[in-house]
Amino acid sequence: DIQMTQSPSSLSASVGDRVTITCRASQTISSYLNWYQQKPGKAPKLLIYAASSLQSGVPSRFSGSGSGTDFTLTISSLQPEDFATYYCQQSFSTLFTFGPGTKVDSK
Amino acid sequence: EVQLVESGGSLVKPGGSLRLSCAASGFTFSSHNMHWVRQAPGKGLEWVSSLSGRSNYIFYADSVQGRFTISRDNAKNSLYLQMNSLRAEDTAVYYCARDFDYYSSGTYYKGIDYWGQGTLVTVSS
């Protein structure tokens, strides 16, 4: 199975900060990488697919980059509604796997 | 509007069985692969299983292979997860989720674009 790791596991940031989350795959996955946002008690929400494509309706402050094994999710200017947990997920394999998550909270 | 509504979660004893259901609406159900994803209390997301629109391709996570069975009824716009030999570590919120395809430069990229609200399964004596 393809293993996904994320760093950091948590971070504290302020509104307006630039936030970067890293995701790494245990083998090359080309651009088969998606990012999700989850708030407490809610279902996840798709933010980025195919490593860098912004899902419809998602603010442009969110962006994704990377290919192969190393990927990045960037929030250019953190907004109050962005405090949440972020997960990467690979779809290179038919057995999807998620990263362990990165919790973004208020400094 | 796409809607996915799970049901069937409850408290069950270790070794017991449970069947989850997911009612889909707002899209052509038979045209989409579907997934079950779970989340243990306070933990991250774990993909459980998926099947294709015509049920000819089925996949399971190693952790549930041989114990869980995914199925669908396209006439009823419904997805199911039959869970047998349940263990304490199967305790989680189970989400029904829709697969999507994105085609670019000769490649199909896949992911999950819609999720239900989840149903809680608790395995405890």
XYZ file of C-alpha atoms in Angstrom:
232
model
C 0.000 0.000 0.000
C 1.051 3.588 -0.587
C 1.729 5.407 2.676
C 1.152 9.134 3.023
C 2.838 11.386 5.555
C 2.152 15.028 6.363
C 4.109 17.732 8.123
C 3.653 19.394 10.407
C 1.013 17.433 12.317
C -0.247 20.724 13.709
C 0.523 24.390 13.441
C -0.610 27.625 15.020
C -1.124 30.639 12.806
C -2.782 34.037 12.739
C -5.305 35.484 10.332
C -3.435 36.808 7.321
C -0.521 34.388 7.661
C 0.761 32.321 4.757
C 0.414 28.647 5.677
C 2.186 25.742 3.997
C 1.477 22.050 4.595
C 3.603 19.291 3.118
C 2.535 15.805 2.061
C 4.849 12.982 1.014
C 4.029 9.649 -0.638
C 5.979 6.447 -0.021
C 6.322 5.964 -3.795
C 5.838 8.113 -6.828
C 2.188 8.967 -7.470
C 2.569 11.435 -10.355
C -0.098 14.093 -9.715
C -2.683 11.739 -8.209
C -2.987 13.802 -5.068
C -5.996 15.508 -3.524
C -6.391 17.829 -0.528
C -9.387 17.993 1.819
C -10.424 20.308 4.618
C -12.370 19.044 7.613
C -13.944 21.029 10.415
C -14.999 19.427 13.723
C -18.170 17.365 13.415
C -18.366 17.883 9.661
C -17.608 15.801 6.603
C -14.422 16.541 4.669
C -14.526 19.001 1.776
C -12.491 18.677 -1.407
C -10.164 21.634 -1.949
C -7.589 20.593 -4.535
C -7.513 17.675 -6.969
C -4.838 16.369 -9.324
C -2.256 18.085 -7.114
C -2.929 21.630 -8.293
C -6.483 22.018 -9.631
C -8.797 24.121 -7.493
C -12.207 22.571 -6.841
C -15.137 24.720 -7.938
C -16.223 27.160 -5.248
C -12.985 26.965 -3.265
C -11.337 30.358 -2.632
C -8.269 31.154 -4.706
C -6.154 31.645 -1.574
C -5.839 27.851 -1.576
C -3.295 26.357 -3.952
C -1.552 23.049 -4.436
C 1.708 22.047 -6.049
C 4.035 19.108 -6.485
C 4.315 15.824 -8.318
C 6.022 12.505 -7.832
C 6.342 12.063 -4.082
C 6.326 15.587 -2.614
C 3.339 17.908 -2.510
C 2.365 21.184 -0.882
C -0.886 22.875 0.093
C -0.592 26.628 0.553
C -3.075 29.067 2.042
C -1.850 32.474 0.909
C -3.638 34.533 3.567
C -5.288 32.558 6.343
C -8.900 33.486 7.048
C -10.920 32.749 10.220
C -12.921 30.055 8.424
C -9.710 28.221 7.455
C -8.965 26.921 10.952
C -9.493 23.204 10.377
C -7.678 19.932 9.752
C -6.243 19.286 6.297
C -5.710 15.857 4.739
C -3.884 14.785 1.614
C -5.040 11.655 -0.227
C -3.501 9.644 -3.051
C -5.568 8.180 -5.889
C -2.660 6.624 -7.819
C -3.629 3.271 -6.346
C -7.177 1.935 -6.466
C -6.738 1.555 -2.693
C -6.933 5.201 -1.694
C -4.925 6.315 1.322
C -5.048 9.506 3.351
C -2.337 11.336 5.173
C -2.629 11.619 8.973
C -3.809 15.216 8.813
C -2.498 18.660 9.747
C -4.466 20.675 12.268
C -4.343 24.440 11.777
C -5.368 26.381 14.856
C -5.266 29.959 16.038
C -2.064 31.343 17.526
C -28.200 19.154 -5.312
C -26.091 16.099 -4.545
C -27.124 14.427 -1.297
C -25.749 11.351 0.423
C -27.524 10.189 3.562
C -26.105 7.336 5.608
C -28.053 5.209 8.057
C -27.680 2.016 10.033
C -24.994 2.951 12.529
C -25.473 1.690 16.085
C -23.859 0.009 19.078
C -22.870 -3.606 18.361
C -20.913 -6.195 20.304
C -17.518 -7.478 19.163
C -17.977 -10.260 16.648
C -21.344 -8.892 15.609
C -22.624 -7.672 12.253
C -24.122 -4.465 10.943
C -25.328 -3.187 7.592
C -24.909 0.451 6.650
C -26.952 2.109 3.928
C -26.461 5.287 1.941
C -29.271 6.931 -0.007
C -28.061 9.030 -2.922
C -29.907 11.750 -4.790
C -29.275 14.708 -7.063
C -27.054 12.919 -9.569
C -26.971 9.878 -11.862
C -25.986 7.335 -9.230
C -25.105 4.511 -11.627
C -22.533 6.698 -13.390
C -20.325 7.122 -10.354
C -17.991 4.891 -8.420
C -18.741 5.101 -4.702
C -16.670 4.820 -1.539
C -16.937 4.210 2.187
C -14.465 6.158 4.326
C -14.322 5.978 8.119
C -12.970 8.089 10.933
C -12.336 6.719 14.406
C -13.077 9.134 17.273
C -10.417 11.837 17.348
C -8.456 10.197 14.525
C -7.841 10.741 10.839
C -9.629 9.541 7.733
C -9.311 5.924 6.601
C -10.508 4.761 3.198
C -12.476 1.509 3.595
C -13.854 0.329 0.271
C -15.006 1.334 -3.192
C -16.969 -0.102 -6.069
C -17.603 0.904 -9.637
C -20.893 2.052 -11.092
C -21.808 -1.399 -12.370
C -20.235 -3.207 -9.397
C -17.675 -4.933 -11.600
C -14.705 -3.455 -9.736
C -14.568 -3.715 -5.950
C -11.692 -2.814 -3.636
C -11.118 -3.069 0.110
C -8.585 -1.786 2.589
C -6.465 -4.555 4.097
C -7.975 -3.796 7.508
C -11.481 -4.872 6.414
C -10.764 -7.348 3.595
C -12.711 -10.570 4.200
C -14.986 -9.026 6.842
C -16.761 -6.178 5.010
C -18.754 -6.333 1.774
C -19.653 -3.290 -0.290
C -22.609 -3.377 -2.664
C -25.035 -1.108 -4.455
C -28.529 -1.117 -5.922
C -28.639 1.339 -8.796
C -32.422 0.982 -9.131
C -32.746 2.261 -5.576
C -29.865 4.773 -5.755
C -28.381 3.109 -2.703
C -24.966 2.028 -1.471
C -24.421 -0.543 1.272
C -21.691 -1.807 3.567
C -22.179 -5.177 5.227
C -19.833 -5.409 8.195
C -19.189 -8.790 9.835
C -16.865 -9.960 12.606
C -16.747 -6.447 13.979
C -13.886 -5.416 16.249
C -13.408 -2.563 18.682
C -11.066 -0.913 16.180
C -13.927 -0.675 13.670
C -15.543 1.940 15.907
C -15.830 5.052 13.757
C -18.035 7.442 11.864
C -18.617 5.889 8.449
C -18.981 8.232 5.490
C -20.547 7.403 2.158
C -18.747 9.335 -0.581
C -18.958 9.913 -4.323
C -16.033 9.360 -6.648
C -15.212 11.797 -9.404
C -13.014 11.682 -12.498
C -10.992 14.547 -13.909
C -9.578 14.046 -17.387
C -6.472 15.956 -18.395
C -3.801 15.295 -21.015
C -4.717 11.671 -21.517
C -4.951 10.861 -17.809
C -7.932 10.277 -15.531
C -7.436 11.656 -12.055
C -9.781 10.467 -9.336
C -10.924 11.676 -5.975
C -13.933 12.154 -3.725
C -16.089 15.203 -4.334
C -19.173 14.672 -2.163
C -19.553 13.168 1.293
C -22.509 12.235 3.463
C -22.858 13.448 7.029
C -21.692 10.094 8.430
C -23.176 7.402 10.654
C -21.568 6.254 13.915
C -20.699 2.614 14.473
C -19.640 1.683 17.994
C -18.253 -1.794 18.674
C -18.217 -2.485 22.389
C -19.336 -5.102 24.859
